[in-house]
Coordinates of C-alpha atoms in Angstrom, one line a residue:
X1 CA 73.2 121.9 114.4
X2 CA 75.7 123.8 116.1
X3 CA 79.0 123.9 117.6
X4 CA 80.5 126.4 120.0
X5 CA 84.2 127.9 120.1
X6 CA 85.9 131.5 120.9
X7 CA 84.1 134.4 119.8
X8 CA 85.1 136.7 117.3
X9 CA 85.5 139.8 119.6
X10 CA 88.5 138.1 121.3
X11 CA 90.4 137.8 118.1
X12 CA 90.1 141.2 117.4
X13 CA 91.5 142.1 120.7
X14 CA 94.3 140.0 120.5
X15 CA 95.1 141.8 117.0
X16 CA 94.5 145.6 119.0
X17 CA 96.8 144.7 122.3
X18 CA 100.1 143.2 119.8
X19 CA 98.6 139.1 120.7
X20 CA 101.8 136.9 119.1
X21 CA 100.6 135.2 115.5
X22 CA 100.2 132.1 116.8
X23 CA 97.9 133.1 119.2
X24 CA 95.8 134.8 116.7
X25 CA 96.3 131.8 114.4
X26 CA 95.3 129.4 117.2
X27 CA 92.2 131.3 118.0
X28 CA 91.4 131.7 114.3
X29 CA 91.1 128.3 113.2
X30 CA 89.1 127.3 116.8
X31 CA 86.4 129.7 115.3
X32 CA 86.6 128.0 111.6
X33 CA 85.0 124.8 113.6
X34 CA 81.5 126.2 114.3
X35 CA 80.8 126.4 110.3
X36 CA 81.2 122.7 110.1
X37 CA 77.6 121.5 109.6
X38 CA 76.1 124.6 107.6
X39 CA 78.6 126.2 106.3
X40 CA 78.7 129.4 107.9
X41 CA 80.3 131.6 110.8
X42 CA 77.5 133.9 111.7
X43 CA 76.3 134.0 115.3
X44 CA 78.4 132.7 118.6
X45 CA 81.2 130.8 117.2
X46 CA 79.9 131.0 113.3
X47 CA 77.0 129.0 113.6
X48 CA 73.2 129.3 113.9
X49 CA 71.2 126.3 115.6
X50 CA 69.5 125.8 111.9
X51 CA 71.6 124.7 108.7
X52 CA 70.2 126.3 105.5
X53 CA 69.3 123.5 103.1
X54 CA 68.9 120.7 105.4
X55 CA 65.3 119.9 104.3
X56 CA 66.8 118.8 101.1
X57 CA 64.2 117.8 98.5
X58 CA 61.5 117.9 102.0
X59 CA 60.7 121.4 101.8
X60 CA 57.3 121.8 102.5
X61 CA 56.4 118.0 101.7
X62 CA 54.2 116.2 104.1
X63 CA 52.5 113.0 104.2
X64 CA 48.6 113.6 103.2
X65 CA 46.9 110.6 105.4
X66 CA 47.3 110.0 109.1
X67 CA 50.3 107.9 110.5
X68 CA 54.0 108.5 112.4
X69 CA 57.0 108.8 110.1
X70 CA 60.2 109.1 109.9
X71 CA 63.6 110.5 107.9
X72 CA 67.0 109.5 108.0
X73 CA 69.2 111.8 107.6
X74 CA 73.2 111.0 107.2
X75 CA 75.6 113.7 106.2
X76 CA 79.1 114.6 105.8
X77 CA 80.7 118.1 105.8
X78 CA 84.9 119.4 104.9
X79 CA 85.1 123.3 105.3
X80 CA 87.8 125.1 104.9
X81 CA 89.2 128.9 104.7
X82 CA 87.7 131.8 106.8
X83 CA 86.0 134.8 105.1
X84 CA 85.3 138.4 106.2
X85 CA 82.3 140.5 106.1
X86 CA 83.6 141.4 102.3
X87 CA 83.7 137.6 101.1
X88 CA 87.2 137.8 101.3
X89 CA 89.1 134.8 102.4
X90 CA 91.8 135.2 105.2
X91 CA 94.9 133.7 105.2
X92 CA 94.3 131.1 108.2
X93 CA 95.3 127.6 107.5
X94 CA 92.2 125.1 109.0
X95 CA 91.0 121.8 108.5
X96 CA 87.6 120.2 109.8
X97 CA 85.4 117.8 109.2
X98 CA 81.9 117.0 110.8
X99 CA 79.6 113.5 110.6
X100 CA 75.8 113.8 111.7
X101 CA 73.0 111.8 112.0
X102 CA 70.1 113.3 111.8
X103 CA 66.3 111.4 112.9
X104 CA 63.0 113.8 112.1
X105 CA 60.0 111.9 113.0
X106 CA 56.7 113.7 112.3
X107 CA 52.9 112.6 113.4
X108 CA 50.4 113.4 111.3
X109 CA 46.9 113.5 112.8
X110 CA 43.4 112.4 111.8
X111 CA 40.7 115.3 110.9
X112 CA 41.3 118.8 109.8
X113 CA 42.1 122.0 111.3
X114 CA 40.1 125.2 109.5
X115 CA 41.3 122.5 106.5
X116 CA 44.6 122.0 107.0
X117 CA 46.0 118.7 107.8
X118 CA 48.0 119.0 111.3
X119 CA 51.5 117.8 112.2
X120 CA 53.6 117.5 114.8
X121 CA 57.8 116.9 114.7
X122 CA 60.9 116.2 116.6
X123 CA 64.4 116.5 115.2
X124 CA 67.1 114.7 117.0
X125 CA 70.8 115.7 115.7
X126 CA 73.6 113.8 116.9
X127 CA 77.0 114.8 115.5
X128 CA 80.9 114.1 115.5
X129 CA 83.5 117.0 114.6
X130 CA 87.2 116.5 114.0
X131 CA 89.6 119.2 113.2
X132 CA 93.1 120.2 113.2
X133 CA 94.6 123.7 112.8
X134 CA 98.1 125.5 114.1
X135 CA 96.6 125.6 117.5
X136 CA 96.1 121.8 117.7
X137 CA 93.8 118.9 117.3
X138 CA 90.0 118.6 118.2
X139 CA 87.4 116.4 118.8
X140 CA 83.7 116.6 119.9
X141 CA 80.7 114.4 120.1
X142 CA 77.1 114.3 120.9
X143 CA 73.3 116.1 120.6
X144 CA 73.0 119.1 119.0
X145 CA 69.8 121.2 120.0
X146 CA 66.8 119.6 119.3
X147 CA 64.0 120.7 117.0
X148 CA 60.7 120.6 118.4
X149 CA 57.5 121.4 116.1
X150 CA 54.0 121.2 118.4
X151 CA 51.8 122.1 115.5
X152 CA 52.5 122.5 111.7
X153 CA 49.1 123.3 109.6
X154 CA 49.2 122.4 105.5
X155 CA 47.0 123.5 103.3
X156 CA 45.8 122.1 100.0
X157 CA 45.6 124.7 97.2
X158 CA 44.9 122.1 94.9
X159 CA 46.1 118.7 93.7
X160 CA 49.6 119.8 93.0
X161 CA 49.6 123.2 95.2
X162 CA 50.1 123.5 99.2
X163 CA 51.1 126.1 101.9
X164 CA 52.5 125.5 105.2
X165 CA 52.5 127.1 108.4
X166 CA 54.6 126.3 111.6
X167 CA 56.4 127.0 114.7
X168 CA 60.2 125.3 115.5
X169 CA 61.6 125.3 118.9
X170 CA 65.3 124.6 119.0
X171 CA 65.4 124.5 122.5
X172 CA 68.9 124.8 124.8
X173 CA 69.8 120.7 124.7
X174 CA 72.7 120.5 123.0
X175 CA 76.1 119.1 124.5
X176 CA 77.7 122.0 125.9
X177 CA 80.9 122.5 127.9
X178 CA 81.5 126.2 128.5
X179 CA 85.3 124.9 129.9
X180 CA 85.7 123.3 126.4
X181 CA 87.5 124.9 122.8
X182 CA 84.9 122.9 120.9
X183 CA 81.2 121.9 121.5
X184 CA 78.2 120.5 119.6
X185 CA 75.9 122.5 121.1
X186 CA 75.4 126.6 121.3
X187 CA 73.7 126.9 125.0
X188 CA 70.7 129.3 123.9
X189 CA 67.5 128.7 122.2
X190 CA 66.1 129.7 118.7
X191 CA 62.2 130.4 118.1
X192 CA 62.0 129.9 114.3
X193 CA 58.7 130.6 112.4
X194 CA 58.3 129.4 109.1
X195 CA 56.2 129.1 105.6
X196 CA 56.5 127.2 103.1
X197 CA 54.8 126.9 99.3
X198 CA 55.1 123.4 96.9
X199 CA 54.1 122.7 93.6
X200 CA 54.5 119.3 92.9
X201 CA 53.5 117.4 90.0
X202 CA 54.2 113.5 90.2
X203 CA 54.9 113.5 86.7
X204 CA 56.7 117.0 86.0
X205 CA 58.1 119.5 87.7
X206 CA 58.3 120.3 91.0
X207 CA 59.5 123.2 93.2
X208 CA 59.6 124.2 96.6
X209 CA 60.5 127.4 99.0
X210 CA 60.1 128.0 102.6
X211 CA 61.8 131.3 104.4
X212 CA 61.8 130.8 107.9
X213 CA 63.3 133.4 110.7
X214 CA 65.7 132.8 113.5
X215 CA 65.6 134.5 116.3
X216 CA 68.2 133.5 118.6
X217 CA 68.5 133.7 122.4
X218 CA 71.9 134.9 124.5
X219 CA 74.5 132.4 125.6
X220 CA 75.0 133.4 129.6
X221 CA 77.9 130.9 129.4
X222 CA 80.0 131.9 126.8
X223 CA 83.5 132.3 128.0
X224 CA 86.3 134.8 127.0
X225 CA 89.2 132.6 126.2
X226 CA 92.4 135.0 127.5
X227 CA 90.5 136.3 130.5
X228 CA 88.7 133.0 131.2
X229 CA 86.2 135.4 132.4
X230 CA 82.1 134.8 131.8
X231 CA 80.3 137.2 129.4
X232 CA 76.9 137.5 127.4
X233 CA 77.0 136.5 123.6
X234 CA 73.6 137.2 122.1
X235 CA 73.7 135.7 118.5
X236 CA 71.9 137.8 115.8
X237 CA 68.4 136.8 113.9
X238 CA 68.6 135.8 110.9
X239 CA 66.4 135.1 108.1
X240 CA 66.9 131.4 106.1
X241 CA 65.4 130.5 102.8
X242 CA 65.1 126.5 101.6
X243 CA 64.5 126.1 98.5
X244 CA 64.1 122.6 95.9
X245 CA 63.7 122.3 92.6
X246 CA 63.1 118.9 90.0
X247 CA 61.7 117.1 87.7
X248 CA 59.8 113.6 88.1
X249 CA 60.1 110.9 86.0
X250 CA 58.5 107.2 86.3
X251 CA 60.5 106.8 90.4
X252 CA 63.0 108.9 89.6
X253 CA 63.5 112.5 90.2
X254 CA 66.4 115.0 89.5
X255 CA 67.0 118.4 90.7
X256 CA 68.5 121.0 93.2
X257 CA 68.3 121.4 96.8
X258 CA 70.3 124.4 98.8
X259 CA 69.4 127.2 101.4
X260 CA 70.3 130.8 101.5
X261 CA 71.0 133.1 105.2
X262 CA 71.1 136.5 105.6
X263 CA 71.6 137.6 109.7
X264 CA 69.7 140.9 110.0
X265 CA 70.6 141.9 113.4
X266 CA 74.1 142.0 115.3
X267 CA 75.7 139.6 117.3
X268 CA 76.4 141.8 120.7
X269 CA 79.0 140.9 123.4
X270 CA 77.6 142.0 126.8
X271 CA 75.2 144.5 125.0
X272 CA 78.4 145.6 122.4
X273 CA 78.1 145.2 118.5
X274 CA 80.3 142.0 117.8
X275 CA 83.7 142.2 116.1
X276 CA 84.3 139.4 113.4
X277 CA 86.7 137.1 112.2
X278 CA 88.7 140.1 110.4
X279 CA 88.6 142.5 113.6
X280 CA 86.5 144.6 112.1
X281 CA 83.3 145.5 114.4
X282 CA 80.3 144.9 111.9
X283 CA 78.5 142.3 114.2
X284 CA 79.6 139.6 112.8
X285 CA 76.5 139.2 110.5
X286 CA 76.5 136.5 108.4
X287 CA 75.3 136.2 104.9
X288 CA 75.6 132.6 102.8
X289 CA 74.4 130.6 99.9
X290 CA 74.8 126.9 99.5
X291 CA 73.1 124.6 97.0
X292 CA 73.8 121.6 94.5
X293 CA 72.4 118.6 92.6
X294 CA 69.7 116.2 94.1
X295 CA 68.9 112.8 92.7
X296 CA 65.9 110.7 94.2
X297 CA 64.3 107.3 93.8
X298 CA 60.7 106.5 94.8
X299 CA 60.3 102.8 96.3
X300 CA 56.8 102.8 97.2
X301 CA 56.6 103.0 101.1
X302 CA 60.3 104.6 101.0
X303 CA 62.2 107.8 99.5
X304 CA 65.7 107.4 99.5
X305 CA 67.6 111.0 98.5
X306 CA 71.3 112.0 97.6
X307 CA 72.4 115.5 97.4
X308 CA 75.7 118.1 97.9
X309 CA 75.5 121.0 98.4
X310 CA 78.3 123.3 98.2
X311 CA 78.9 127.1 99.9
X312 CA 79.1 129.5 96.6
X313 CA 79.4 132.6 98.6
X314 CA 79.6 133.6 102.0
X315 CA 80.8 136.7 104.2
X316 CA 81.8 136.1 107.8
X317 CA 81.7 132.4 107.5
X318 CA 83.2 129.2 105.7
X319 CA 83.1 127.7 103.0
X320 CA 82.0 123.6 102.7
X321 CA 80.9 120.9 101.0
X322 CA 78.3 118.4 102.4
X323 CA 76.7 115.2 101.3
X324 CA 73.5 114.3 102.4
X325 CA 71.6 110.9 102.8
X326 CA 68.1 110.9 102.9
X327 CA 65.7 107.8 103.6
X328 CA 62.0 108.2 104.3
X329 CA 59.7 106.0 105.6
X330 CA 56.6 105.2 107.4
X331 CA 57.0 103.9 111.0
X332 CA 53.4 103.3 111.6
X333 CA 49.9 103.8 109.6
X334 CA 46.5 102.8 111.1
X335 CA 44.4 100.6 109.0
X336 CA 41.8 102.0 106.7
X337 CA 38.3 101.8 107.6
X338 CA 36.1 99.2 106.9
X339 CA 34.7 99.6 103.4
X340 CA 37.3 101.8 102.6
X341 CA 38.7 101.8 98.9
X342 CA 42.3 100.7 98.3
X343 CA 44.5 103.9 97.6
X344 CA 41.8 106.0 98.8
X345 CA 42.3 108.1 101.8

């Protein structure tokens, strides 16, 4: 999920030409609002069109007969402070706070694929931001970017083992305004391949980890806020690691969730390395870690999760605290064959 605001190459030039303090104030907190949902700065505005962690206790977990499903996913985020490319907050006073609702539905198909079971998903993000900083107050509603997944491939190592393989396209659908201080969306596209590995024992432990790389397209439509002119943000790939950890007992399981970022490449402003938050010209790269306790319950045909996670350390970026809500559930399974065995698949 992602918002947009003022990049951070226009702070830094307010700072160089003698811009009054409330003008860099002003401008400072706008950019605090794109690390509302994940956390982060890095990229356009401070945010990436993937939150690290947002799989939650999901990482790499998929549904072994055929059917559609479905997850809920509810959260709630509060960031504050702004930190450089050392980890070093800044002293820029900012308040934000960001509800999302989040529906991944995934079909699972019959048959095998070189044995792999194949999936398809969709991710629809819908999100409300609120903020308030010395500049004044914002508000800003609807779609993020969609995720769209045309084939996953899992593999079964063996009753407890798997390995995934997949393609996300977060293509450019998000609610975007370029006339507007504060959007949901980020107006350019993310091709994101990913693995994954899961061990999962129903009755132990279980753990999960899937790095996944973002490579991000340019926003044509990002606009310079003092010259009001037009200019070329490209946002720099990144590499994002989810990772889950737990322990199962009887319906219950305990555990971690969390996600770690590291950006790789510079943001550029019309081809030109990216100043950050700090007015220092080091690309703006991003690098973050966020994680925190998980608690599940198993009801059968439904999963219901709770977890927060908190931002431990991050350079060019924010720091925040999210609670997620997790429900999944089957929206439709075919009958079993005739003959077939109850519980067998």
């Amino acid at each position: 999920m992602n918002l947009g605001m003022t990049p951070a190459t226009s702070l830094a030039r307010t700072i160089a030409h003698g811009g009054t303090m409330k003008r860099v104030l002003k401008l400072s907190a706008m950019m605090l609002l794109a690390g509302a949902v994940n956390g982060a700065m890095a990229a356009e505005n401070g945010v990436t069109n993937y939150p690290a962690g947002a799989p939650g206790i999901f990482v790499g977990a998929f549904p072994p007969i055929p059917g559609l499903f479905a997850i809920s996913q509810t959260s709630y985020t509060s960031a504050n402070g702004l930190y450089d490319g050392s980890g070093n907050k800044l002293p820029i006073p900012f308040q934000l706070s960001a509800v999302s609702e989040t529906a991944r539905f995934l079909a699972s198909y019959p048959g095998e694929f070189f044995g792999a079971h194949v999936y398809s998903q969709l991710v629809v993000p819908y999100v409300h931001l609120d903020n308030s900083n010395p500049g004044g107050t914002f508000q800003a509603n609807g779609f993020a970017n969609l995720t769209i997944s045309p084939v996953i491939l899992n593999w079964a190592l063996s009753p407890t083992q798997s390995v995934t393989l997949g393609l996300d396209i977060m293509p450019n659908t998000g609610t975007y305004s370029p006339n507007k201080p504060l959007n949901v969306g980020t107006n350019y596209t993310t091709i994101s391949p990913t693995v994954a590995y899961r061990y999962a024992d129903p009755k132990g432990f279980e753990f999960a980890v899937a790095p996944r790389l973002l490579i991000n397209g340019t926003n044509s439509e990002s606009v310079n806020p003092f010259t009001q002119m037009m200019q070329q943000y490209k946002s720099g790939d990144a590499l994002v690691i989810d990772f889950t950890a737990g322990y199962n007992f009887g319906k219950w399981k305990a555990g971690i969730v969390g996600g770690y970022t590291q950006q790789y490449t510079d943001d550029t402003v019309n081809g030109i390395k990216a100043f950050n938050a700090a007015g220092i010209q080091d690309g703006n790269r991003l690098r973050s870690l966020n994680f925190g306790p998980s608690l599940s319950y198993d009801l059968g045909t439904m999963q219901i999760n709770l977890n927060y996670q908190h931002t431990f350390y991050v350079e060019n970026g924010t720091k925040a605290d999210t609670v997620w809500a997790n429900v999944a559930f089957p929206i439709w399974v075919p009958a079993p064959p005739p003959g077939a065995m109850p519980g067998k698949h």
